[in-house]
Amino acid sequence: MRIDILTIFPNMFNGFLTESIIKRAIQDKYVDIQIHDIRAYSKDKHKKVDDYGFGGGKGMVLMPEPIFDAVEDIKTKDSKVILMTPQGEPYKQAKAYDLAKEKHLIIICGHYEGFDERIRSLADMEISIGDYVLTGGELASMVITDSIVRLIDGVIEKDSHLNDSFNNNLLDYPVYTKPVDFKGMKVPEVLLSGHHANIEKFRKEESLKRTKERRPDLLEKR
Ligand code: ADE
């Protein structure tokens, strides 16, 4: 899979691409992630990418031309273009599974002060990562990229995402490691029993109980 991200803040991605699972996925060629500075596509001699909005109002608005030129340059017949904006479709794990099947994603990071409305016409979909406003789409693009890359076959063990929270609209069950007794808080006996059927039953029950307590809205979707 290839992911191209268009941003006016390319340095924000340095840590994201050079640590942990994303770093390894890139090294092992499961994914090719390229960060593009929108300024590189500006035809202005000062590399300007935003300007005042028509009709007045605070703040600068991202101009359409550099972003149109960038997408035109990068797009292939397999590309899906995603625009990050708080006005987009609320992001869910099911969408991460869908996007993990794509060959090529182009992600445009919006800017909190706004982007020219005509940029919307480039996008196959608009995604919001939650009902709050970030200073730009950069962190949001990293959030969705992270959630997609870990689902690409081979990036992590399949079993470790089959039990993820939100699969089947359930939250994950609790897990424990050593020590068995930590400050009087004990690991449930059943997990030490070696009885696989009982462990499975315990986990299913805990998963349901936790979802009922914390996210009853998920159970309604089951
Ligand atoms: N840009 C700013 N806030 C955002 C959000 N919540 N989701 C996606 N992109 C954004």
mmCIF file of C-alpha atoms and ligand atoms in Angstrom:
data_model
loop_
_atom_site.group_PDB
_atom_site.id
_atom_site.type_symbol
_atom_site.label_atom_id
_atom_site.label_comp_id
_atom_site.label_asym_id
_atom_site.label_seq_id
_atom_site.Cartn_x
_atom_site.Cartn_y
_atom_site.Cartn_z
ATOM 1 C CA MET A 1 0.000 0.000 0.000
ATOM 2 C CA ARG A 2 1.072 3.560 -0.634
ATOM 3 C CA ILE A 3 -0.022 6.579 1.411
ATOM 4 C CA ASP A 4 0.752 10.145 0.318
ATOM 5 C CA ILE A 5 0.049 12.894 2.842
ATOM 6 C CA LEU A 6 -0.253 16.558 1.789
ATOM 7 C CA THR A 7 0.538 19.049 4.533
ATOM 8 C CA ILE A 8 1.907 22.522 5.207
ATOM 9 C CA PHE A 9 3.743 21.111 8.279
ATOM 10 C CA PRO A 10 5.833 18.160 7.003
ATOM 11 C CA ASN A 11 8.119 18.136 10.072
ATOM 12 C CA MET A 12 5.210 17.094 12.276
ATOM 13 C CA PHE A 13 5.518 13.600 10.774
ATOM 14 C CA ASN A 14 9.178 12.968 11.694
ATOM 15 C CA GLY A 15 8.575 11.072 14.934
ATOM 16 C CA PHE A 16 5.533 9.268 13.597
ATOM 17 C CA LEU A 17 7.423 7.717 10.685
ATOM 18 C CA THR A 18 10.584 6.812 12.581
ATOM 19 C CA GLU A 19 9.296 4.908 15.618
ATOM 20 C CA SER A 20 7.684 1.596 16.492
ATOM 21 C CA ILE A 21 5.322 -0.338 14.233
ATOM 22 C CA ILE A 22 5.009 2.327 11.535
ATOM 23 C CA LYS A 23 8.789 2.510 11.191
ATOM 24 C CA ARG A 24 9.003 -1.280 10.868
ATOM 25 C CA ALA A 25 6.108 -1.469 8.403
ATOM 26 C CA ILE A 26 7.932 1.027 6.178
ATOM 27 C CA GLN A 27 11.292 -0.767 6.508
ATOM 28 C CA ASP A 28 9.691 -4.128 5.708
ATOM 29 C CA LYS A 29 7.929 -2.561 2.686
ATOM 30 C CA TYR A 30 4.369 -3.255 3.799
ATOM 31 C CA VAL A 31 3.665 0.414 3.210
ATOM 32 C CA ASP A 32 5.291 3.349 1.456
ATOM 33 C CA ILE A 33 4.406 6.633 3.181
ATOM 34 C CA GLN A 34 5.409 9.893 1.510
ATOM 35 C CA ILE A 35 4.935 13.326 3.062
ATOM 36 C CA HIS A 36 4.500 16.202 0.604
ATOM 37 C CA ASP A 37 4.936 19.850 1.503
ATOM 38 C CA ILE A 38 2.050 21.712 -0.156
ATOM 39 C CA ARG A 39 4.362 24.744 -0.416
ATOM 40 C CA ALA A 40 6.449 22.887 -2.984
ATOM 41 C CA TYR A 41 3.448 23.178 -5.309
ATOM 42 C CA SER A 42 2.970 26.916 -4.820
ATOM 43 C CA LYS A 43 3.656 29.004 -7.919
ATOM 44 C CA ASP A 44 4.051 32.137 -5.791
ATOM 45 C CA LYS A 45 7.602 33.427 -5.373
ATOM 46 C CA HIS A 46 7.157 33.462 -1.579
ATOM 47 C CA LYS A 47 5.686 29.925 -1.640
ATOM 48 C CA LYS A 48 2.379 31.250 -0.361
ATOM 49 C CA VAL A 49 -0.324 28.616 0.170
ATOM 50 C CA ASP A 50 -3.047 30.582 1.958
ATOM 51 C CA ASP A 51 -4.767 33.949 1.721
ATOM 52 C CA TYR A 52 -7.557 36.034 3.275
ATOM 53 C CA GLY A 53 -11.073 34.659 2.882
ATOM 54 C CA PHE A 54 -13.508 36.520 0.612
ATOM 55 C CA GLY A 55 -16.303 38.206 2.539
ATOM 56 C CA GLY A 56 -14.107 38.919 5.540
ATOM 57 C CA GLY A 57 -13.650 36.941 8.727
ATOM 58 C CA LYS A 58 -10.661 35.932 10.761
ATOM 59 C CA GLY A 59 -7.808 33.795 9.588
ATOM 60 C CA MET A 60 -6.190 32.559 6.450
ATOM 61 C CA VAL A 61 -7.727 30.089 4.034
ATOM 62 C CA LEU A 62 -5.747 27.372 2.196
ATOM 63 C CA MET A 63 -5.764 28.136 -1.524
ATOM 64 C CA PRO A 64 -7.007 25.516 -3.958
ATOM 65 C CA GLU A 65 -4.317 25.679 -6.645
ATOM 66 C CA PRO A 66 -1.298 24.128 -4.876
ATOM 67 C CA ILE A 67 -3.468 21.323 -3.486
ATOM 68 C CA PHE A 68 -5.102 20.618 -6.865
ATOM 69 C CA ASP A 69 -1.648 20.550 -8.487
ATOM 70 C CA ALA A 70 -0.279 18.206 -5.815
ATOM 71 C CA VAL A 71 -3.180 15.755 -6.111
ATOM 72 C CA GLU A 72 -2.985 15.813 -9.906
ATOM 73 C CA ASP A 73 0.735 15.057 -9.677
ATOM 74 C CA ILE A 74 0.367 12.153 -7.238
ATOM 75 C CA LYS A 75 -2.954 10.592 -8.248
ATOM 76 C CA THR A 76 -3.164 7.278 -10.121
ATOM 77 C CA LYS A 77 -6.176 5.226 -11.220
ATOM 78 C CA ASP A 78 -6.022 3.352 -7.878
ATOM 79 C CA SER A 79 -6.025 6.419 -5.622
ATOM 80 C CA LYS A 80 -8.634 7.313 -3.013
ATOM 81 C CA VAL A 81 -8.418 10.924 -1.842
ATOM 82 C CA ILE A 82 -9.267 11.657 1.792
ATOM 83 C CA LEU A 83 -9.757 15.122 3.251
ATOM 84 C CA MET A 84 -9.200 15.464 7.018
ATOM 85 C CA THR A 85 -11.757 17.856 8.519
ATOM 86 C CA PRO A 86 -13.926 18.021 11.649
ATOM 87 C CA GLN A 87 -16.882 18.242 9.238
ATOM 88 C CA GLY A 88 -16.136 14.765 7.829
ATOM 89 C CA GLU A 89 -17.648 11.353 8.506
ATOM 90 C CA PRO A 90 -16.862 10.233 12.094
ATOM 91 C CA TYR A 91 -13.995 7.715 11.929
ATOM 92 C CA LYS A 92 -14.629 4.150 13.112
ATOM 93 C CA GLN A 93 -12.673 0.875 13.199
ATOM 94 C CA ALA A 94 -14.863 -0.497 10.374
ATOM 95 C CA LYS A 95 -13.588 2.320 8.142
ATOM 96 C CA ALA A 96 -9.988 1.438 9.066
ATOM 97 C CA TYR A 97 -10.627 -2.137 7.817
ATOM 98 C CA ASP A 98 -12.102 -0.781 4.547
ATOM 99 C CA LEU A 99 -9.205 1.610 3.968
ATOM 100 C CA ALA A 100 -6.612 -1.091 4.736
ATOM 101 C CA LYS A 101 -7.820 -2.874 1.556
ATOM 102 C CA GLU A 102 -7.004 0.099 -0.705
ATOM 103 C CA LYS A 103 -3.868 0.263 -2.861
ATOM 104 C CA HIS A 104 -3.257 4.001 -2.649
ATOM 105 C CA LEU A 105 -4.482 6.720 -0.309
ATOM 106 C CA ILE A 106 -3.877 10.440 -0.686
ATOM 107 C CA ILE A 107 -4.622 12.304 2.528
ATOM 108 C CA ILE A 108 -5.066 16.079 2.503
ATOM 109 C CA CYS A 109 -4.545 17.794 5.858
ATOM 110 C CA GLY A 110 -6.927 20.712 6.269
ATOM 111 C CA HIS A 111 -6.126 23.745 8.370
ATOM 112 C CA TYR A 112 -8.153 24.946 11.355
ATOM 113 C CA GLU A 113 -8.728 28.386 9.934
ATOM 114 C CA GLY A 114 -10.197 26.815 6.853
ATOM 115 C CA PHE A 115 -9.571 25.648 3.340
ATOM 116 C CA ASP A 116 -11.120 26.849 0.130
ATOM 117 C CA GLU A 117 -14.432 25.048 -0.370
ATOM 118 C CA ARG A 118 -13.405 23.953 -3.889
ATOM 119 C CA ILE A 119 -10.758 21.635 -2.378
ATOM 120 C CA ARG A 120 -13.688 19.409 -1.308
ATOM 121 C CA SER A 121 -14.285 18.460 -4.945
ATOM 122 C CA LEU A 122 -10.956 16.578 -4.963
ATOM 123 C CA ALA A 123 -11.944 14.241 -2.145
ATOM 124 C CA ASP A 124 -13.538 10.804 -2.395
ATOM 125 C CA MET A 125 -14.293 11.052 1.323
ATOM 126 C CA GLU A 126 -13.987 13.467 4.240
ATOM 127 C CA ILE A 127 -13.021 12.064 7.630
ATOM 128 C CA SER A 128 -13.239 13.482 11.154
ATOM 129 C CA ILE A 129 -11.488 11.710 14.032
ATOM 130 C CA GLY A 130 -13.845 13.150 16.635
ATOM 131 C CA ASP A 131 -16.035 16.035 17.715
ATOM 132 C CA TYR A 132 -13.246 18.427 18.626
ATOM 133 C CA VAL A 133 -11.146 20.832 16.589
ATOM 134 C CA LEU A 134 -7.405 20.373 16.088
ATOM 135 C CA THR A 135 -5.105 23.084 14.772
ATOM 136 C CA GLY A 136 -4.813 21.134 11.521
ATOM 137 C CA GLY A 137 -5.463 17.777 9.908
ATOM 138 C CA GLU A 138 -1.896 16.513 10.533
ATOM 139 C CA LEU A 139 -2.514 14.681 13.820
ATOM 140 C CA ALA A 140 -5.799 13.358 12.423
ATOM 141 C CA SER A 141 -4.011 12.016 9.318
ATOM 142 C CA MET A 142 -1.488 10.254 11.575
ATOM 143 C CA VAL A 143 -4.310 8.742 13.618
ATOM 144 C CA ILE A 144 -6.015 7.210 10.598
ATOM 145 C CA THR A 145 -2.718 6.159 8.974
ATOM 146 C CA ASP A 146 -1.670 4.376 12.180
ATOM 147 C CA SER A 147 -4.996 2.567 12.457
ATOM 148 C CA ILE A 148 -4.828 1.482 8.780
ATOM 149 C CA VAL A 149 -1.179 0.388 8.661
ATOM 150 C CA ARG A 150 -1.502 -1.941 11.664
ATOM 151 C CA LEU A 151 -4.289 -3.776 9.782
ATOM 152 C CA ILE A 152 -2.216 -4.457 6.647
ATOM 153 C CA ASP A 153 -1.588 -8.218 6.468
ATOM 154 C CA GLY A 154 1.777 -9.036 8.038
ATOM 155 C CA VAL A 155 2.336 -5.756 9.926
ATOM 156 C CA ILE A 156 1.227 -7.181 13.260
ATOM 157 C CA GLU A 157 0.136 -10.715 14.152
ATOM 158 C CA LYS A 158 -3.388 -11.287 12.931
ATOM 159 C CA ASP A 159 -4.526 -12.532 16.360
ATOM 160 C CA SER A 160 -3.556 -9.252 17.959
ATOM 161 C CA HIS A 161 -6.116 -7.298 16.006
ATOM 162 C CA LEU A 162 -8.842 -9.941 15.842
ATOM 163 C CA ASN A 163 -9.444 -9.233 19.529
ATOM 164 C CA ASP A 164 -9.211 -5.435 19.238
ATOM 165 C CA SER A 165 -11.774 -3.250 20.895
ATOM 166 C CA PHE A 166 -14.602 -2.378 18.471
ATOM 167 C CA ASN A 167 -14.403 -5.613 16.487
ATOM 168 C CA ASN A 168 -17.982 -6.963 16.715
ATOM 169 C CA ASN A 169 -18.837 -3.724 18.520
ATOM 170 C CA LEU A 170 -17.294 -4.973 21.774
ATOM 171 C CA LEU A 171 -14.594 -3.455 23.961
ATOM 172 C CA ASP A 172 -11.528 -5.595 24.624
ATOM 173 C CA TYR A 173 -11.330 -7.879 27.698
ATOM 174 C CA PRO A 174 -8.807 -7.115 30.497
ATOM 175 C CA VAL A 175 -5.302 -8.580 30.254
ATOM 176 C CA TYR A 176 -2.651 -9.159 32.948
ATOM 177 C CA THR A 177 1.060 -9.942 33.160
ATOM 178 C CA LYS A 178 3.500 -10.627 36.039
ATOM 179 C CA PRO A 179 3.392 -10.386 39.001
ATOM 180 C CA VAL A 180 0.367 -12.518 39.935
ATOM 181 C CA ASP A 181 -0.161 -10.353 43.042
ATOM 182 C CA PHE A 182 0.634 -6.652 42.729
ATOM 183 C CA LYS A 183 -0.074 -4.530 45.831
ATOM 184 C CA GLY A 184 -2.886 -6.942 46.728
ATOM 185 C CA MET A 185 -4.459 -6.728 43.253
ATOM 186 C CA LYS A 186 -4.560 -10.303 42.010
ATOM 187 C CA VAL A 187 -4.715 -11.791 38.521
ATOM 188 C CA PRO A 188 -8.070 -13.627 38.146
ATOM 189 C CA GLU A 189 -7.599 -17.351 38.985
ATOM 190 C CA VAL A 190 -9.099 -18.553 35.730
ATOM 191 C CA LEU A 191 -6.255 -16.983 33.718
ATOM 192 C CA LEU A 192 -3.739 -19.060 35.683
ATOM 193 C CA SER A 193 -5.750 -22.291 35.307
ATOM 194 C CA GLY A 194 -4.579 -23.277 31.812
ATOM 195 C CA HIS A 195 -8.229 -24.219 31.055
ATOM 196 C CA HIS A 196 -8.709 -22.723 27.592
ATOM 197 C CA ALA A 197 -12.488 -23.039 27.372
ATOM 198 C CA ASN A 198 -12.934 -21.342 30.744
ATOM 199 C CA ILE A 199 -10.485 -18.597 29.809
ATOM 200 C CA GLU A 200 -12.384 -17.991 26.583
ATOM 201 C CA LYS A 201 -15.687 -17.830 28.502
ATOM 202 C CA PHE A 202 -14.224 -15.413 31.078
ATOM 203 C CA ARG A 203 -12.926 -13.131 28.337
ATOM 204 C CA LYS A 204 -16.235 -13.094 26.467
ATOM 205 C CA GLU A 205 -18.124 -12.262 29.664
ATOM 206 C CA GLU A 206 -15.675 -9.523 30.670
ATOM 207 C CA SER A 207 -15.815 -8.038 27.203
ATOM 208 C CA LEU A 208 -19.613 -7.894 27.299
ATOM 209 C CA LYS A 209 -19.688 -6.566 30.881
ATOM 210 C CA ARG A 210 -17.184 -3.826 30.091
ATOM 211 C CA THR A 211 -19.049 -2.801 26.949
ATOM 212 C CA LYS A 212 -22.363 -2.724 28.840
ATOM 213 C CA GLU A 213 -20.857 -0.484 31.532
ATOM 214 C CA ARG A 214 -18.798 1.847 29.353
ATOM 215 C CA ARG A 215 -20.286 1.831 25.856
ATOM 216 C CA PRO A 216 -23.901 0.617 25.880
ATOM 217 C CA ASP A 217 -24.315 2.411 22.528
ATOM 218 C CA LEU A 218 -22.041 -0.238 20.928
ATOM 219 C CA LEU A 219 -24.228 -3.102 22.140
ATOM 220 C CA GLU A 220 -27.234 -1.551 20.437
ATOM 221 C CA LYS A 221 -25.379 -1.903 17.128
ATOM 222 C CA ARG A 222 -24.771 -5.643 17.622
HETATM 223 N N1 ADE B 1 -8.817 18.849 11.523
HETATM 224 C C1 ADE B 1 -9.069 19.572 12.632
HETATM 225 N N2 ADE B 1 -9.809 18.881 13.496
HETATM 226 C C2 ADE B 1 -10.040 17.656 12.935
HETATM 227 C C3 ADE B 1 -10.746 16.500 13.331
HETATM 228 N N3 ADE B 1 -11.393 16.439 14.503
HETATM 229 N N4 ADE B 1 -10.753 15.448 12.506
HETATM 230 C C4 ADE B 1 -10.129 15.512 11.310
HETATM 231 N N5 ADE B 1 -9.450 16.567 10.878
HETATM 232 C C5 ADE B 1 -9.396 17.638 11.675
#
